[in-house]
PDB file of C-alpha atoms in Angstrom:
ATOM      1  CA  UNK U   5       0.000   0.000   0.000  1.00  0.00           C
ATOM      2  CA  UNK U   6       0.969   3.640  -0.239  1.00  0.00           C
ATOM      3  CA  UNK U   7       0.144   6.538   2.032  1.00  0.00           C
ATOM      4  CA  UNK U   8      -0.396   9.805   0.200  1.00  0.00           C
ATOM      5  CA  UNK U   9      -0.647  13.194   1.847  1.00  0.00           C
ATOM      6  CA  UNK U  10      -2.244  15.925  -0.182  1.00  0.00           C
ATOM      7  CA  UNK U  11      -2.753  19.581   0.640  1.00  0.00           C
ATOM      8  CA  UNK U  12      -4.619  21.796   0.797  1.00  0.00           C
ATOM      9  CA  UNK U  13      -7.640  19.650   1.543  1.00  0.00           C
ATOM     10  CA  UNK U  14      -9.901  22.467   0.417  1.00  0.00           C
ATOM     11  CA  UNK U  15      -9.698  26.086  -0.620  1.00  0.00           C
ATOM     12  CA  UNK U  16     -11.859  28.889  -1.891  1.00  0.00           C
ATOM     13  CA  UNK U  17     -10.179  30.862  -4.628  1.00  0.00           C
ATOM     14  CA  UNK U  18     -10.862  34.019  -6.577  1.00  0.00           C
ATOM     15  CA  UNK U  19     -11.259  33.992 -10.330  1.00  0.00           C
ATOM     16  CA  UNK U  20      -7.990  34.644 -12.129  1.00  0.00           C
ATOM     17  CA  UNK U  21      -5.727  33.412  -9.356  1.00  0.00           C
ATOM     18  CA  UNK U  22      -3.611  30.265  -9.275  1.00  0.00           C
ATOM     19  CA  UNK U  23      -3.313  27.553  -6.643  1.00  0.00           C
ATOM     20  CA  UNK U  24      -0.697  24.869  -6.159  1.00  0.00           C
ATOM     21  CA  UNK U  25      -1.628  21.472  -4.743  1.00  0.00           C
ATOM     22  CA  UNK U  26       1.055  19.380  -3.120  1.00  0.00           C
ATOM     23  CA  UNK U  27       1.252  15.589  -3.002  1.00  0.00           C
ATOM     24  CA  UNK U  28       3.668  13.605  -0.829  1.00  0.00           C
ATOM     25  CA  UNK U  29       4.010   9.810  -0.998  1.00  0.00           C
ATOM     26  CA  UNK U  30       5.555   7.648   1.716  1.00  0.00           C
ATOM     27  CA  UNK U  31       7.551   5.607  -0.789  1.00  0.00           C
ATOM     28  CA  UNK U  32       9.445   6.205  -4.007  1.00  0.00           C
ATOM     29  CA  UNK U  33       7.316   5.843  -7.119  1.00  0.00           C
ATOM     30  CA  UNK U  34       8.104   6.313 -10.781  1.00  0.00           C
ATOM     31  CA  UNK U  35       4.792   7.813 -11.831  1.00  0.00           C
ATOM     32  CA  UNK U  36       2.295   9.979 -10.017  1.00  0.00           C
ATOM     33  CA  UNK U  37      -1.120  10.662 -11.494  1.00  0.00           C
ATOM     34  CA  UNK U  38      -3.236  13.777 -11.190  1.00  0.00           C
ATOM     35  CA  UNK U  39      -7.003  13.407 -11.553  1.00  0.00           C
ATOM     36  CA  UNK U  40      -9.921  15.797 -11.556  1.00  0.00           C
ATOM     37  CA  UNK U  41     -13.358  14.858 -10.312  1.00  0.00           C
ATOM     38  CA  UNK U  42     -16.074  17.384 -11.038  1.00  0.00           C
ATOM     39  CA  UNK U  43     -19.212  17.339  -8.889  1.00  0.00           C
ATOM     40  CA  UNK U  44     -21.214  14.174  -9.390  1.00  0.00           C
ATOM     41  CA  UNK U  45     -18.862  12.835 -12.025  1.00  0.00           C
ATOM     42  CA  UNK U  46     -16.176  10.216 -12.274  1.00  0.00           C
ATOM     43  CA  UNK U  47     -12.440  10.621 -12.478  1.00  0.00           C
ATOM     44  CA  UNK U  48     -10.663  12.319 -15.365  1.00  0.00           C
ATOM     45  CA  UNK U  49      -6.923  11.934 -15.711  1.00  0.00           C
ATOM     46  CA  UNK U  50      -5.202  15.298 -16.128  1.00  0.00           C
ATOM     47  CA  UNK U  51      -1.604  14.174 -16.467  1.00  0.00           C
ATOM     48  CA  UNK U  52       1.051  11.704 -15.432  1.00  0.00           C
ATOM     49  CA  UNK U  53       4.002  13.167 -13.550  1.00  0.00           C
ATOM     50  CA  UNK U  54       7.335  11.472 -14.226  1.00  0.00           C
ATOM     51  CA  UNK U  55      10.448  12.228 -12.235  1.00  0.00           C
ATOM     52  CA  UNK U  56      13.152  13.777 -14.361  1.00  0.00           C
ATOM     53  CA  UNK U  57      11.004  14.489 -17.399  1.00  0.00           C
ATOM     54  CA  UNK U  58       8.058  16.552 -18.509  1.00  0.00           C
ATOM     55  CA  UNK U  59       4.619  15.490 -17.413  1.00  0.00           C
ATOM     56  CA  UNK U  60       2.425  13.723 -19.938  1.00  0.00           C
ATOM     57  CA  UNK U  61      -0.908  15.496 -20.400  1.00  0.00           C
ATOM     58  CA  UNK U  62      -4.184  13.947 -21.492  1.00  0.00           C
ATOM     59  CA  UNK U  63      -6.311  15.324 -24.261  1.00  0.00           C
ATOM     60  CA  UNK U  64      -7.980  18.543 -23.206  1.00  0.00           C
ATOM     61  CA  UNK U  65      -5.374  19.477 -20.603  1.00  0.00           C
ATOM     62  CA  UNK U  66      -2.366  21.699 -21.269  1.00  0.00           C
ATOM     63  CA  UNK U  67       0.768  22.571 -19.365  1.00  0.00           C
ATOM     64  CA  UNK U  68       0.047  26.296 -19.299  1.00  0.00           C
ATOM     65  CA  UNK U  69      -3.185  25.692 -17.414  1.00  0.00           C
ATOM     66  CA  UNK U  70      -1.987  22.801 -15.227  1.00  0.00           C
ATOM     67  CA  UNK U  71       1.774  23.027 -14.734  1.00  0.00           C
ATOM     68  CA  UNK U  72       3.205  20.079 -12.826  1.00  0.00           C
ATOM     69  CA  UNK U  73       6.442  19.663 -10.954  1.00  0.00           C
ATOM     70  CA  UNK U  74       8.081  16.380  -9.962  1.00  0.00           C
ATOM     71  CA  UNK U  75      11.335  17.225  -8.197  1.00  0.00           C
ATOM     72  CA  UNK U  76      11.878  13.770  -6.714  1.00  0.00           C
ATOM     73  CA  UNK U  77      10.385  10.293  -6.457  1.00  0.00           C
ATOM     74  CA  UNK U  78       8.097  11.057  -3.515  1.00  0.00           C
ATOM     75  CA  UNK U  79       6.687  14.505  -4.272  1.00  0.00           C
ATOM     76  CA  UNK U  80       4.708  16.330  -6.938  1.00  0.00           C
ATOM     77  CA  UNK U  81       2.745  19.531  -7.319  1.00  0.00           C
ATOM     78  CA  UNK U  82      -0.130  20.494  -9.595  1.00  0.00           C
ATOM     79  CA  UNK U  83      -0.915  24.145 -10.187  1.00  0.00           C
ATOM     80  CA  UNK U  84      -4.315  25.239 -11.420  1.00  0.00           C
ATOM     81  CA  UNK U  85      -3.612  28.513 -13.204  1.00  0.00           C
ATOM     82  CA  UNK U  86      -5.828  31.499 -13.962  1.00  0.00           C
ATOM     83  CA  UNK U  87      -8.777  29.803 -12.347  1.00  0.00           C
ATOM     84  CA  UNK U  88     -12.390  30.176 -13.409  1.00  0.00           C
ATOM     85  CA  UNK U  89     -15.533  28.773 -11.781  1.00  0.00           C
ATOM     86  CA  UNK U  90     -15.351  25.846 -14.223  1.00  0.00           C
ATOM     87  CA  UNK U  91     -12.202  24.719 -12.415  1.00  0.00           C
ATOM     88  CA  UNK U  92     -14.173  24.113  -9.232  1.00  0.00           C
ATOM     89  CA  UNK U  93     -13.540  20.448  -8.637  1.00  0.00           C
ATOM     90  CA  UNK U  94     -11.807  17.873  -6.507  1.00  0.00           C
ATOM     91  CA  UNK U  95      -8.210  17.260  -7.556  1.00  0.00           C
ATOM     92  CA  UNK U  96      -6.703  13.927  -6.613  1.00  0.00           C
ATOM     93  CA  UNK U  97      -3.150  12.684  -6.580  1.00  0.00           C
ATOM     94  CA  UNK U  98      -2.608   8.951  -6.992  1.00  0.00           C
ATOM     95  CA  UNK U  99       0.070   6.299  -7.384  1.00  0.00           C
ATOM     96  CA  UNK U 100       0.107   2.664  -8.414  1.00  0.00           C
ATOM     97  CA  UNK U 101       0.529  -0.021  -5.792  1.00  0.00           C
ATOM     98  CA  UNK U 102       3.571  -2.257  -5.946  1.00  0.00           C
ATOM     99  CA  UNK U 103       1.621  -5.524  -5.858  1.00  0.00           C
ATOM    100  CA  UNK U 104       0.374  -7.744  -8.665  1.00  0.00           C
ATOM    101  CA  UNK U 105      -2.814  -5.805  -9.280  1.00  0.00           C
ATOM    102  CA  UNK U 106      -1.232  -2.375  -9.559  1.00  0.00           C
ATOM    103  CA  UNK U 107      -4.281  -0.723  -8.063  1.00  0.00           C
ATOM    104  CA  UNK U 108      -4.310   3.005  -7.547  1.00  0.00           C
ATOM    105  CA  UNK U 109      -3.944   4.616  -4.159  1.00  0.00           C
ATOM    106  CA  UNK U 110      -5.330   8.110  -3.799  1.00  0.00           C
ATOM    107  CA  UNK U 111      -4.593  11.120  -1.683  1.00  0.00           C
ATOM    108  CA  UNK U 112      -7.422  12.644   0.293  1.00  0.00           C
ATOM    109  CA  UNK U 113      -8.158  15.095  -2.495  1.00  0.00           C
ATOM    110  CA  UNK U 114      -8.161  18.870  -2.733  1.00  0.00           C
ATOM    111  CA  UNK U 115     -11.599  20.435  -3.076  1.00  0.00           C
ATOM    112  CA  UNK U 116     -11.309  23.760  -4.875  1.00  0.00           C
ATOM    113  CA  UNK U 117     -14.123  26.262  -5.163  1.00  0.00           C
ATOM    114  CA  UNK U 118     -13.564  29.176  -7.532  1.00  0.00           C
ATOM    115  CA  UNK U 119     -15.744  32.235  -7.048  1.00  0.00           C
TER     116      UNK U 119
ATOM    117  CA  UNK C  23     -14.209   4.891 -28.728  1.00  0.00           C
ATOM    118  CA  UNK C  24     -13.806   3.528 -25.266  1.00  0.00           C
ATOM    119  CA  UNK C  25     -16.826   3.350 -23.034  1.00  0.00           C
ATOM    120  CA  UNK C  26     -17.858   2.057 -19.649  1.00  0.00           C
ATOM    121  CA  UNK C  27     -21.483   1.903 -18.565  1.00  0.00           C
ATOM    122  CA  UNK C  28     -22.857   1.453 -15.086  1.00  0.00           C
ATOM    123  CA  UNK C  29     -26.161   2.505 -13.537  1.00  0.00           C
ATOM    124  CA  UNK C  30     -26.242   6.002 -12.134  1.00  0.00           C
ATOM    125  CA  UNK C  31     -27.986   5.147  -8.894  1.00  0.00           C
ATOM    126  CA  UNK C  32     -29.315   2.121  -7.037  1.00  0.00           C
ATOM    127  CA  UNK C  33     -31.262   1.705  -3.820  1.00  0.00           C
ATOM    128  CA  UNK C  34     -31.175  -1.329  -1.552  1.00  0.00           C
ATOM    129  CA  UNK C  35     -32.245  -2.319   1.933  1.00  0.00           C
ATOM    130  CA  UNK C  36     -29.963  -2.931   4.879  1.00  0.00           C
ATOM    131  CA  UNK C  37     -29.189  -6.638   5.199  1.00  0.00           C
ATOM    132  CA  UNK C  38     -30.051  -7.381   1.588  1.00  0.00           C
ATOM    133  CA  UNK C  39     -27.892  -8.160  -1.450  1.00  0.00           C
ATOM    134  CA  UNK C  40     -27.228  -5.800  -4.359  1.00  0.00           C
ATOM    135  CA  UNK C  41     -25.506  -6.341  -7.687  1.00  0.00           C
ATOM    136  CA  UNK C  42     -23.926  -3.406  -9.514  1.00  0.00           C
ATOM    137  CA  UNK C  43     -23.272  -4.059 -13.191  1.00  0.00           C
ATOM    138  CA  UNK C  44     -20.580  -2.658 -15.426  1.00  0.00           C
ATOM    139  CA  UNK C  45     -20.269  -3.147 -19.177  1.00  0.00           C
ATOM    140  CA  UNK C  46     -17.277  -1.977 -21.148  1.00  0.00           C
ATOM    141  CA  UNK C  47     -15.924  -1.479 -24.636  1.00  0.00           C
ATOM    142  CA  UNK C  48     -12.219  -0.721 -24.625  1.00  0.00           C
ATOM    143  CA  UNK C  49      -9.133  -0.953 -26.793  1.00  0.00           C
ATOM    144  CA  UNK C  50      -7.763  -4.122 -25.294  1.00  0.00           C
ATOM    145  CA  UNK C  51      -8.165  -5.381 -21.763  1.00  0.00           C
ATOM    146  CA  UNK C  52      -5.686  -5.683 -18.919  1.00  0.00           C
ATOM    147  CA  UNK C  53      -7.933  -5.986 -15.913  1.00  0.00           C
ATOM    148  CA  UNK C  54     -10.981  -4.428 -14.328  1.00  0.00           C
ATOM    149  CA  UNK C  55     -11.064  -2.609 -10.996  1.00  0.00           C
ATOM    150  CA  UNK C  56     -13.845  -1.726  -8.602  1.00  0.00           C
ATOM    151  CA  UNK C  57     -13.420   1.198  -6.214  1.00  0.00           C
ATOM    152  CA  UNK C  58     -15.600   2.515  -3.423  1.00  0.00           C
ATOM    153  CA  UNK C  59     -15.916   6.230  -2.847  1.00  0.00           C
ATOM    154  CA  UNK C  60     -17.747   7.681   0.134  1.00  0.00           C
ATOM    155  CA  UNK C  61     -19.057  11.199  -0.252  1.00  0.00           C
ATOM    156  CA  UNK C  62     -16.295  13.746   0.183  1.00  0.00           C
ATOM    157  CA  UNK C  63     -13.564  11.123   0.294  1.00  0.00           C
ATOM    158  CA  UNK C  64     -11.063   9.628  -2.126  1.00  0.00           C
ATOM    159  CA  UNK C  65     -11.749   6.311  -3.892  1.00  0.00           C
ATOM    160  CA  UNK C  66     -10.485   3.161  -2.223  1.00  0.00           C
ATOM    161  CA  UNK C  67      -9.647  -0.098  -3.985  1.00  0.00           C
ATOM    162  CA  UNK C  68     -12.124  -2.968  -3.638  1.00  0.00           C
ATOM    163  CA  UNK C  69     -11.296  -5.615  -6.221  1.00  0.00           C
ATOM    164  CA  UNK C  70      -9.422  -6.560  -9.363  1.00  0.00           C
ATOM    165  CA  UNK C  71     -10.412  -9.091 -12.024  1.00  0.00           C
ATOM    166  CA  UNK C  72      -8.271 -10.052 -14.984  1.00  0.00           C
ATOM    167  CA  UNK C  73      -9.521 -13.610 -15.607  1.00  0.00           C
ATOM    168  CA  UNK C  74     -13.112 -14.732 -16.052  1.00  0.00           C
ATOM    169  CA  UNK C  75     -14.934 -15.774 -12.961  1.00  0.00           C
ATOM    170  CA  UNK C  76     -15.823 -14.713  -9.480  1.00  0.00           C
ATOM    171  CA  UNK C  77     -13.458 -13.199  -6.933  1.00  0.00           C
ATOM    172  CA  UNK C  78     -14.782 -13.218  -3.389  1.00  0.00           C
ATOM    173  CA  UNK C  79     -13.529 -10.983  -0.629  1.00  0.00           C
ATOM    174  CA  UNK C  80     -15.666 -11.056   2.473  1.00  0.00           C
ATOM    175  CA  UNK C  81     -19.062  -9.482   1.863  1.00  0.00           C
ATOM    176  CA  UNK C  82     -17.949  -8.226  -1.546  1.00  0.00           C
ATOM    177  CA  UNK C  83     -17.534 -10.312  -4.699  1.00  0.00           C
ATOM    178  CA  UNK C  84     -16.644  -9.278  -8.217  1.00  0.00           C
ATOM    179  CA  UNK C  85     -17.354 -11.181 -11.406  1.00  0.00           C
ATOM    180  CA  UNK C  86     -15.859 -10.831 -14.865  1.00  0.00           C
ATOM    181  CA  UNK C  87     -16.785 -12.110 -18.313  1.00  0.00           C
ATOM    182  CA  UNK C  88     -14.266 -10.862 -20.850  1.00  0.00           C
ATOM    183  CA  UNK C  89     -16.156 -12.292 -23.815  1.00  0.00           C
ATOM    184  CA  UNK C  90     -19.232 -10.290 -22.835  1.00  0.00           C
ATOM    185  CA  UNK C  91     -17.373  -7.185 -21.722  1.00  0.00           C
ATOM    186  CA  UNK C  92     -19.219  -7.428 -18.438  1.00  0.00           C
ATOM    187  CA  UNK C  93     -18.539  -7.293 -14.744  1.00  0.00           C
ATOM    188  CA  UNK C  94     -20.570  -6.989 -11.601  1.00  0.00           C
ATOM    189  CA  UNK C  95     -19.890  -6.141  -7.997  1.00  0.00           C
ATOM    190  CA  UNK C  96     -21.994  -8.095  -5.511  1.00  0.00           C
ATOM    191  CA  UNK C  97     -22.469  -6.719  -2.027  1.00  0.00           C
ATOM    192  CA  UNK C  98     -23.998  -9.037   0.568  1.00  0.00           C
ATOM    193  CA  UNK C  99     -25.442  -8.351   4.013  1.00  0.00           C
ATOM    194  CA  UNK C 100     -25.639  -4.667   3.225  1.00  0.00           C
ATOM    195  CA  UNK C 101     -24.761  -2.220   5.963  1.00  0.00           C
ATOM    196  CA  UNK C 102     -25.534   1.469   6.164  1.00  0.00           C
ATOM    197  CA  UNK C 103     -21.822   2.213   5.787  1.00  0.00           C
ATOM    198  CA  UNK C 104     -21.965   0.661   2.298  1.00  0.00           C
ATOM    199  CA  UNK C 105     -23.769   3.778   1.095  1.00  0.00           C
ATOM    200  CA  UNK C 106     -21.240   5.167  -1.361  1.00  0.00           C
ATOM    201  CA  UNK C 107     -20.435   5.470  -5.027  1.00  0.00           C
ATOM    202  CA  UNK C 108     -18.921   2.433  -6.718  1.00  0.00           C
ATOM    203  CA  UNK C 109     -16.592   3.066  -9.635  1.00  0.00           C
ATOM    204  CA  UNK C 110     -15.770   0.551 -12.340  1.00  0.00           C
ATOM    205  CA  UNK C 111     -12.471   1.082 -14.188  1.00  0.00           C
ATOM    206  CA  UNK C 112     -10.938  -0.922 -17.026  1.00  0.00           C
ATOM    207  CA  UNK C 113      -7.258  -1.034 -17.884  1.00  0.00           C
ATOM    208  CA  UNK C 114      -6.817  -0.952 -21.646  1.00  0.00           C
ATOM    209  CA  UNK C 115      -4.048  -2.351 -23.848  1.00  0.00           C
ATOM    210  CA  UNK C 116      -1.782   0.585 -22.900  1.00  0.00           C
ATOM    211  CA  UNK C 117      -2.501   0.067 -19.198  1.00  0.00           C
ATOM    212  CA  UNK C 118      -4.486   3.304 -19.161  1.00  0.00           C
ATOM    213  CA  UNK C 119      -7.459   3.324 -16.830  1.00  0.00           C
ATOM    214  CA  UNK C 120     -10.861   4.058 -18.328  1.00  0.00           C
ATOM    215  CA  UNK C 121     -13.316   5.080 -15.628  1.00  0.00           C
ATOM    216  CA  UNK C 122     -17.053   4.621 -15.449  1.00  0.00           C
ATOM    217  CA  UNK C 123     -19.205   7.454 -14.129  1.00  0.00           C
ATOM    218  CA  UNK C 124     -19.890   5.542 -10.925  1.00  0.00           C
ATOM    219  CA  UNK C 125     -23.000   4.079  -9.311  1.00  0.00           C
ATOM    220  CA  UNK C 126     -24.382   5.821  -6.266  1.00  0.00           C
ATOM    221  CA  UNK C 127     -25.684   3.171  -3.884  1.00  0.00           C
ATOM    222  CA  UNK C 128     -28.259   4.262  -1.319  1.00  0.00           C
ATOM    223  CA  UNK C 129     -28.920   1.908   1.581  1.00  0.00           C
ATOM    224  CA  UNK C 130     -32.225   2.237   3.402  1.00  0.00           C
ATOM    225  CA  UNK C 131     -32.932   0.829   6.844  1.00  0.00           C
TER     226      UNK C 131
END
């Protein structure tokens, strides 16, 4: 299993500002995944954060809007830039387990509300 | 395209049994996951199926038929704490996870 600490747990932000979410894992992992979960919806992968290289973004997500850092094997940040109310969502950090199934473990999530 | 279907919402009675279905169409198949997500919390892993058949884990069981593109999650002896959303996710040929929209399960006393 993996223990993931994510912060902030929630925040209320003003339109046009940016917020950085931090994710700390208790073990070294190659890839960290950033998801968005809009109210009442399922999970959408934003990007995969790889240590030592640029993050890989999914269709519909761009680096200018969601810059990601991955300075080492246990830590990553996701910034939501120039926020609008449409960015109000839960943002989740996750990693794969080391066992046979490779299931995902998630951080507690960061609930952002943009006014 | 890739698609996963599961019912939006289900209601069941405490102590009863409920079956949550998931059908999928994906580019390849490398396993199917079920996750539980309580309101306001992160998803937690419940089960993984990669071969056809039934996997039992306590009160929860998960079934897979790859030929039919079908899985179900069976919850027995329902408890109020089982009220949550249940997410089905399929791992495609590139080991990318395709997520269903989730089934909100409401347990009534």
